[in-house]
């Protein structure tokens, strides 16, 4: 295949990373993407990091087998589990993501920042390292939100139950003085408007998806490949139920094609 037409591979535990894929699509409409949602094993937040690292390896082998020219880990939890290993062992670029502690520390005026993420991300050595580097002088409040991952997987972006659960996570952070909230899980981008509504005016909500898309653009340009040579197609694979995945993903992004089954091994 012409190197300029090779796709970029993206993966997440489920539909959450589609928020990152959408940001990439906005920035580079012609780029071909292959997306894997590991929904047979969602939520990653409930697994240990060694298990997630094994899943990441299988998925990336599949993407490399489909000629991916770069990998985007569209998942904070999988980044904590597998980014270092993948970077060490792959010969193609790996773009990963982590909670935006650095920009939040720069933006906060109260000196209090809230992080909505999975328990796995918040307990990881990688997150502890982020706090060491960028958290000095501010107070970082962490909030694991596994139920919000489940709601997004079910396509429940609105309604009384979703509003109630968002409030249960966001209100204590705001009441404690946080003026900046980090979406530290890609699923939560799809809840952004409701989170902003709950947080109220004057509270900044930071999503990392657009920054990841810009980083991918820099990486592809560094590779000297014309980043706009593809046809703009998105192929979707899931390790879970294809019709359920297709139904949810098309609620989040109506133009997507139906999902195909990720081959076992
Ligand atoms: N979307 C993922 C993240 O960014 C993981 C959610 C989950 O599967 O628990 O952390």
mmCIF file of C-alpha atoms and ligand atoms in Angstrom:
data_model
loop_
_atom_site.group_PDB
_atom_site.id
_atom_site.type_symbol
_atom_site.label_atom_id
_atom_site.label_comp_id
_atom_site.label_asym_id
_atom_site.label_seq_id
_atom_site.Cartn_x
_atom_site.Cartn_y
_atom_site.Cartn_z
ATOM 1 C CA UNK A 1 0.000 0.000 0.000
ATOM 2 C CA UNK A 2 1.172 3.552 -0.729
ATOM 3 C CA UNK A 3 2.677 4.674 2.610
ATOM 4 C CA UNK A 4 0.676 7.885 2.443
ATOM 5 C CA UNK A 5 -2.577 5.931 2.328
ATOM 6 C CA UNK A 6 -1.818 3.654 5.247
ATOM 7 C CA UNK A 7 -4.393 3.967 8.043
ATOM 8 C CA UNK A 8 -3.912 5.008 11.635
ATOM 9 C CA UNK A 9 -4.999 2.439 14.239
ATOM 10 C CA UNK A 10 -6.945 3.595 17.299
ATOM 11 C CA UNK A 11 -8.221 1.600 20.259
ATOM 12 C CA UNK A 12 -10.083 1.896 23.544
ATOM 13 C CA UNK A 13 -11.930 -0.438 25.911
ATOM 14 C CA UNK A 14 -15.182 0.415 24.133
ATOM 15 C CA UNK A 15 -16.862 3.382 22.456
ATOM 16 C CA UNK A 16 -15.057 6.079 24.517
ATOM 17 C CA UNK A 17 -12.121 6.415 22.149
ATOM 18 C CA UNK A 18 -14.527 7.382 19.376
ATOM 19 C CA UNK A 19 -14.414 10.846 20.988
ATOM 20 C CA UNK A 20 -10.704 10.931 20.120
ATOM 21 C CA UNK A 21 -11.301 9.451 16.650
ATOM 22 C CA UNK A 22 -13.834 12.229 16.032
ATOM 23 C CA UNK A 23 -11.303 14.892 17.044
ATOM 24 C CA UNK A 24 -8.797 13.306 14.631
ATOM 25 C CA UNK A 25 -11.402 13.220 11.878
ATOM 26 C CA UNK A 26 -12.108 16.958 12.386
ATOM 27 C CA UNK A 27 -8.439 17.824 12.082
ATOM 28 C CA UNK A 28 -7.529 15.385 9.277
ATOM 29 C CA UNK A 29 -10.681 14.521 7.335
ATOM 30 C CA UNK A 30 -8.900 12.425 4.706
ATOM 31 C CA UNK A 31 -6.983 10.190 7.091
ATOM 32 C CA UNK A 32 -8.113 6.549 7.055
ATOM 33 C CA UNK A 33 -8.766 5.156 10.525
ATOM 34 C CA UNK A 34 -9.185 1.650 11.936
ATOM 35 C CA UNK A 35 -10.887 1.723 15.318
ATOM 36 C CA UNK A 36 -10.993 -1.178 17.778
ATOM 37 C CA UNK A 37 -13.370 -1.062 20.751
ATOM 38 C CA UNK A 38 -12.477 -3.874 23.150
ATOM 39 C CA UNK A 39 -16.023 -4.053 24.432
ATOM 40 C CA UNK A 40 -15.722 -7.788 25.151
ATOM 41 C CA UNK A 41 -13.571 -6.620 28.080
ATOM 42 C CA UNK A 42 -15.045 -3.246 29.004
ATOM 43 C CA UNK A 43 -14.608 -1.630 31.509
ATOM 44 C CA UNK A 44 -10.828 -1.574 31.608
ATOM 45 C CA UNK A 45 -11.183 0.311 34.889
ATOM 46 C CA UNK A 46 -12.232 -2.982 36.512
ATOM 47 C CA UNK A 47 -9.188 -4.988 35.325
ATOM 48 C CA UNK A 48 -5.621 -4.977 36.561
ATOM 49 C CA UNK A 49 -3.043 -3.212 34.428
ATOM 50 C CA UNK A 50 -1.274 -6.463 33.401
ATOM 51 C CA UNK A 51 -4.502 -7.786 31.846
ATOM 52 C CA UNK A 52 -5.062 -4.502 29.980
ATOM 53 C CA UNK A 53 -1.475 -4.540 28.752
ATOM 54 C CA UNK A 54 -2.066 -8.037 27.293
ATOM 55 C CA UNK A 55 -5.237 -6.854 25.552
ATOM 56 C CA UNK A 56 -3.428 -3.798 24.187
ATOM 57 C CA UNK A 57 -0.730 -6.036 22.725
ATOM 58 C CA UNK A 58 -3.282 -8.277 20.933
ATOM 59 C CA UNK A 59 -5.193 -5.303 19.561
ATOM 60 C CA UNK A 60 -2.073 -3.529 18.374
ATOM 61 C CA UNK A 61 -0.848 -6.713 16.646
ATOM 62 C CA UNK A 62 -4.165 -6.753 14.785
ATOM 63 C CA UNK A 63 -3.816 -3.075 13.805
ATOM 64 C CA UNK A 64 -0.214 -3.533 12.674
ATOM 65 C CA UNK A 65 -1.374 -6.561 10.666
ATOM 66 C CA UNK A 66 -3.761 -4.190 8.886
ATOM 67 C CA UNK A 67 -0.840 -1.958 7.998
ATOM 68 C CA UNK A 68 -1.378 0.814 10.560
ATOM 69 C CA UNK A 69 1.318 3.481 10.252
ATOM 70 C CA UNK A 70 0.736 4.849 13.758
ATOM 71 C CA UNK A 71 -1.197 3.808 16.863
ATOM 72 C CA UNK A 72 -3.368 6.067 18.997
ATOM 73 C CA UNK A 73 -4.156 4.708 22.468
ATOM 74 C CA UNK A 74 -7.507 6.491 22.860
ATOM 75 C CA UNK A 75 -7.791 5.422 26.478
ATOM 76 C CA UNK A 76 -6.174 6.836 29.609
ATOM 77 C CA UNK A 77 -6.335 3.485 31.405
ATOM 78 C CA UNK A 78 -4.662 1.569 28.552
ATOM 79 C CA UNK A 79 -2.021 4.293 28.348
ATOM 80 C CA UNK A 80 -1.219 3.788 32.034
ATOM 81 C CA UNK A 81 -1.049 0.022 31.466
ATOM 82 C CA UNK A 82 0.667 -0.317 28.109
ATOM 83 C CA UNK A 83 2.092 2.862 26.542
ATOM 84 C CA UNK A 84 5.689 2.350 27.696
ATOM 85 C CA UNK A 85 5.758 -1.288 26.584
ATOM 86 C CA UNK A 86 4.213 -0.516 23.177
ATOM 87 C CA UNK A 87 6.595 2.374 22.580
ATOM 88 C CA UNK A 88 9.561 0.203 23.454
ATOM 89 C CA UNK A 89 8.583 -2.642 21.142
ATOM 90 C CA UNK A 90 6.846 -1.089 18.109
ATOM 91 C CA UNK A 91 8.623 0.458 15.157
ATOM 92 C CA UNK A 92 5.698 2.771 14.337
ATOM 93 C CA UNK A 93 4.777 5.877 16.390
ATOM 94 C CA UNK A 94 2.476 5.498 19.400
ATOM 95 C CA UNK A 95 0.386 8.500 20.497
ATOM 96 C CA UNK A 96 -1.010 8.029 23.992
ATOM 97 C CA UNK A 97 -3.100 10.075 26.405
ATOM 98 C CA UNK A 98 -3.185 10.888 30.074
ATOM 99 C CA UNK A 99 -5.268 13.153 32.297
ATOM 100 C CA UNK A 100 -4.522 16.808 31.529
ATOM 101 C CA UNK A 101 -2.989 17.707 34.898
ATOM 102 C CA UNK A 102 -0.436 20.084 33.380
ATOM 103 C CA UNK A 103 -2.919 22.381 31.562
ATOM 104 C CA UNK A 104 -5.311 22.183 34.509
ATOM 105 C CA UNK A 105 -2.572 23.296 36.925
ATOM 106 C CA UNK A 106 -1.910 26.257 34.642
ATOM 107 C CA UNK A 107 -5.608 27.152 34.361
ATOM 108 C CA UNK A 108 -6.895 26.859 37.933
ATOM 109 C CA UNK A 109 -7.406 30.033 39.953
ATOM 110 C CA UNK A 110 -8.637 28.358 43.130
ATOM 111 C CA UNK A 111 -5.681 25.954 43.100
ATOM 112 C CA UNK A 112 -8.108 23.032 43.247
ATOM 113 C CA UNK A 113 -8.525 20.647 40.313
ATOM 114 C CA UNK A 114 -10.854 17.636 39.978
ATOM 115 C CA UNK A 115 -10.013 14.549 37.896
ATOM 116 C CA UNK A 116 -12.796 12.268 36.639
ATOM 117 C CA UNK A 117 -11.205 8.981 35.553
ATOM 118 C CA UNK A 118 -11.156 5.228 36.075
ATOM 119 C CA UNK A 119 -9.860 3.691 39.297
ATOM 120 C CA UNK A 120 -7.102 2.044 37.225
ATOM 121 C CA UNK A 121 -5.842 5.356 35.867
ATOM 122 C CA UNK A 122 -5.985 7.066 39.253
ATOM 123 C CA UNK A 123 -4.109 4.232 41.006
ATOM 124 C CA UNK A 124 -1.405 3.976 38.321
ATOM 125 C CA UNK A 125 2.264 4.846 38.716
ATOM 126 C CA UNK A 126 1.931 6.958 35.595
ATOM 127 C CA UNK A 127 -0.707 9.170 37.225
ATOM 128 C CA UNK A 128 1.401 9.446 40.403
ATOM 129 C CA UNK A 129 4.268 10.611 38.183
ATOM 130 C CA UNK A 130 2.013 13.253 36.584
ATOM 131 C CA UNK A 131 1.088 14.612 40.020
ATOM 132 C CA UNK A 132 4.749 14.710 41.026
ATOM 133 C CA UNK A 133 5.686 16.656 37.915
ATOM 134 C CA UNK A 134 2.780 19.049 37.542
ATOM 135 C CA UNK A 135 0.716 18.948 40.729
ATOM 136 C CA UNK A 136 2.988 20.928 42.975
ATOM 137 C CA UNK A 137 1.256 23.808 44.713
ATOM 138 C CA UNK A 138 -2.237 22.699 43.699
ATOM 139 C CA UNK A 139 -4.690 20.314 45.251
ATOM 140 C CA UNK A 140 -5.835 17.495 42.950
ATOM 141 C CA UNK A 141 -9.092 15.757 43.895
ATOM 142 C CA UNK A 142 -9.626 12.381 42.233
ATOM 143 C CA UNK A 143 -13.007 10.881 41.409
ATOM 144 C CA UNK A 144 -13.350 7.339 39.987
ATOM 145 C CA UNK A 145 -16.514 7.104 37.853
ATOM 146 C CA UNK A 146 -17.041 3.491 36.629
ATOM 147 C CA UNK A 147 -20.797 3.997 36.351
ATOM 148 C CA UNK A 148 -20.334 6.810 33.822
ATOM 149 C CA UNK A 149 -18.337 4.436 31.579
ATOM 150 C CA UNK A 150 -21.251 1.990 31.692
ATOM 151 C CA UNK A 151 -23.784 4.702 30.824
ATOM 152 C CA UNK A 152 -21.788 5.789 27.766
ATOM 153 C CA UNK A 153 -21.349 2.154 26.671
ATOM 154 C CA UNK A 154 -25.146 1.921 26.762
ATOM 155 C CA UNK A 155 -25.512 5.172 24.810
ATOM 156 C CA UNK A 156 -27.305 6.797 27.771
ATOM 157 C CA UNK A 157 -25.950 10.306 27.328
ATOM 158 C CA UNK A 158 -29.007 12.029 28.746
ATOM 159 C CA UNK A 159 -31.966 11.460 31.025
ATOM 160 C CA UNK A 160 -32.648 11.617 34.754
ATOM 161 C CA UNK A 161 -30.409 8.673 35.716
ATOM 162 C CA UNK A 162 -27.411 10.061 33.803
ATOM 163 C CA UNK A 163 -27.970 13.532 35.272
ATOM 164 C CA UNK A 164 -28.205 12.094 38.787
ATOM 165 C CA UNK A 165 -24.993 10.087 38.416
ATOM 166 C CA UNK A 166 -23.063 12.978 36.917
ATOM 167 C CA UNK A 167 -24.196 15.198 39.780
ATOM 168 C CA UNK A 168 -23.043 12.600 42.318
ATOM 169 C CA UNK A 169 -19.515 12.778 40.883
ATOM 170 C CA UNK A 170 -19.234 16.434 39.929
ATOM 171 C CA UNK A 171 -21.012 18.219 42.784
ATOM 172 C CA UNK A 172 -18.585 17.158 45.571
ATOM 173 C CA UNK A 173 -15.621 18.367 43.483
ATOM 174 C CA UNK A 174 -17.195 21.745 42.804
ATOM 175 C CA UNK A 175 -18.372 22.084 46.406
ATOM 176 C CA UNK A 176 -14.790 21.428 47.518
ATOM 177 C CA UNK A 177 -13.653 24.427 45.460
ATOM 178 C CA UNK A 178 -12.491 22.854 42.178
ATOM 179 C CA UNK A 179 -12.727 25.367 39.332
ATOM 180 C CA UNK A 180 -11.169 23.052 36.739
ATOM 181 C CA UNK A 181 -12.341 19.523 35.925
ATOM 182 C CA UNK A 182 -10.264 17.087 33.878
ATOM 183 C CA UNK A 183 -12.028 14.497 31.728
ATOM 184 C CA UNK A 184 -9.486 11.767 32.459
ATOM 185 C CA UNK A 185 -11.388 9.050 30.589
ATOM 186 C CA UNK A 186 -12.282 9.217 26.906
ATOM 187 C CA UNK A 187 -15.828 8.014 27.530
ATOM 188 C CA UNK A 188 -16.601 11.199 29.457
ATOM 189 C CA UNK A 189 -16.148 13.469 26.431
ATOM 190 C CA UNK A 190 -19.552 12.252 25.308
ATOM 191 C CA UNK A 191 -20.986 13.554 28.600
ATOM 192 C CA UNK A 192 -19.186 16.859 28.422
ATOM 193 C CA UNK A 193 -22.243 19.087 28.006
ATOM 194 C CA UNK A 194 -24.036 17.486 30.944
ATOM 195 C CA UNK A 195 -20.885 17.688 33.074
ATOM 196 C CA UNK A 196 -20.518 21.391 32.207
ATOM 197 C CA UNK A 197 -24.164 22.001 32.974
ATOM 198 C CA UNK A 198 -23.832 20.312 36.374
ATOM 199 C CA UNK A 199 -20.565 22.098 37.198
ATOM 200 C CA UNK A 200 -22.087 25.480 36.395
ATOM 201 C CA UNK A 201 -20.600 28.690 34.989
ATOM 202 C CA UNK A 202 -16.977 29.535 35.658
ATOM 203 C CA UNK A 203 -15.830 25.912 35.886
ATOM 204 C CA UNK A 204 -13.456 24.841 33.088
ATOM 205 C CA UNK A 205 -13.786 21.303 31.744
ATOM 206 C CA UNK A 206 -10.690 19.979 29.970
ATOM 207 C CA UNK A 207 -10.889 17.245 27.331
ATOM 208 C CA UNK A 208 -7.640 15.768 25.965
ATOM 209 C CA UNK A 209 -9.044 14.477 22.640
ATOM 210 C CA UNK A 210 -8.241 17.572 20.527
ATOM 211 C CA UNK A 211 -4.676 17.737 21.929
ATOM 212 C CA UNK A 212 -4.166 14.064 21.041
ATOM 213 C CA UNK A 213 -5.376 14.758 17.487
ATOM 214 C CA UNK A 214 -2.885 17.647 17.176
ATOM 215 C CA UNK A 215 -0.107 15.438 18.521
ATOM 216 C CA UNK A 216 -0.964 12.767 15.922
ATOM 217 C CA UNK A 217 -0.814 15.404 13.189
ATOM 218 C CA UNK A 218 2.659 16.455 14.359
ATOM 219 C CA UNK A 219 3.816 12.835 14.468
ATOM 220 C CA UNK A 220 2.527 12.085 10.958
ATOM 221 C CA UNK A 221 4.108 15.231 9.558
ATOM 222 C CA UNK A 222 7.393 14.267 11.197
ATOM 223 C CA UNK A 223 7.103 10.969 9.325
ATOM 224 C CA UNK A 224 7.043 13.057 6.145
ATOM 225 C CA UNK A 225 3.849 11.330 5.046
ATOM 226 C CA UNK A 226 1.139 13.386 3.403
ATOM 227 C CA UNK A 227 -1.423 13.187 6.162
ATOM 228 C CA UNK A 228 -4.338 13.801 3.834
ATOM 229 C CA UNK A 229 -3.804 11.095 1.209
ATOM 230 C CA UNK A 230 -6.433 8.586 2.370
ATOM 231 C CA UNK A 231 -10.120 8.454 1.545
ATOM 232 C CA UNK A 232 -11.407 9.386 5.005
ATOM 233 C CA UNK A 233 -12.861 5.979 5.808
ATOM 234 C CA UNK A 234 -13.301 4.633 9.328
ATOM 235 C CA UNK A 235 -13.351 0.845 9.803
ATOM 236 C CA UNK A 236 -14.742 -0.296 13.133
ATOM 237 C CA UNK A 237 -14.011 -3.555 14.961
ATOM 238 C CA UNK A 238 -15.151 -4.805 18.340
ATOM 239 C CA UNK A 239 -14.354 -7.809 20.512
ATOM 240 C CA UNK A 240 -17.901 -7.632 21.885
ATOM 241 C CA UNK A 241 -21.327 -7.887 20.318
ATOM 242 C CA UNK A 242 -21.205 -6.225 16.897
ATOM 243 C CA UNK A 243 -24.823 -5.150 16.732
ATOM 244 C CA UNK A 244 -24.803 -3.633 20.225
ATOM 245 C CA UNK A 245 -21.525 -1.851 19.463
ATOM 246 C CA UNK A 246 -22.853 -0.586 16.121
ATOM 247 C CA UNK A 247 -26.038 0.700 17.745
ATOM 248 C CA UNK A 248 -24.190 2.664 20.452
ATOM 249 C CA UNK A 249 -21.416 3.950 18.240
ATOM 250 C CA UNK A 250 -23.919 5.271 15.712
ATOM 251 C CA UNK A 251 -25.787 7.077 18.460
ATOM 252 C CA UNK A 252 -22.542 8.831 19.306
ATOM 253 C CA UNK A 253 -21.440 9.343 15.689
ATOM 254 C CA UNK A 254 -24.257 8.669 13.181
ATOM 255 C CA UNK A 255 -22.058 8.460 10.039
ATOM 256 C CA UNK A 256 -20.092 5.438 11.272
ATOM 257 C CA UNK A 257 -20.355 2.140 9.398
ATOM 258 C CA UNK A 258 -21.470 -1.004 11.247
ATOM 259 C CA UNK A 259 -18.836 -2.716 13.406
ATOM 260 C CA UNK A 260 -17.106 -5.959 12.376
ATOM 261 C CA UNK A 261 -15.968 -8.712 14.706
ATOM 262 C CA UNK A 262 -12.390 -8.429 15.951
ATOM 263 C CA UNK A 263 -10.812 -11.804 15.169
ATOM 264 C CA UNK A 264 -9.860 -13.863 18.275
ATOM 265 C CA UNK A 265 -6.055 -13.803 18.434
HETATM 266 N N1 LIG B 1 -12.078 5.036 28.043
HETATM 267 C C1 LIG B 1 -11.149 4.561 28.979
HETATM 268 C C2 LIG B 1 -10.230 5.605 29.561
HETATM 269 O O1 LIG B 1 -9.975 6.570 28.951
HETATM 270 C C3 LIG B 1 -11.478 3.421 29.884
HETATM 271 C C4 LIG B 1 -12.827 3.259 30.454
HETATM 272 C C5 LIG B 1 -13.004 1.869 31.013
HETATM 273 O O2 LIG B 1 -13.076 0.938 30.196
HETATM 274 O O3 LIG B 1 -13.031 1.684 32.247
HETATM 275 O O4 LIG B 1 -9.724 5.502 30.632
#
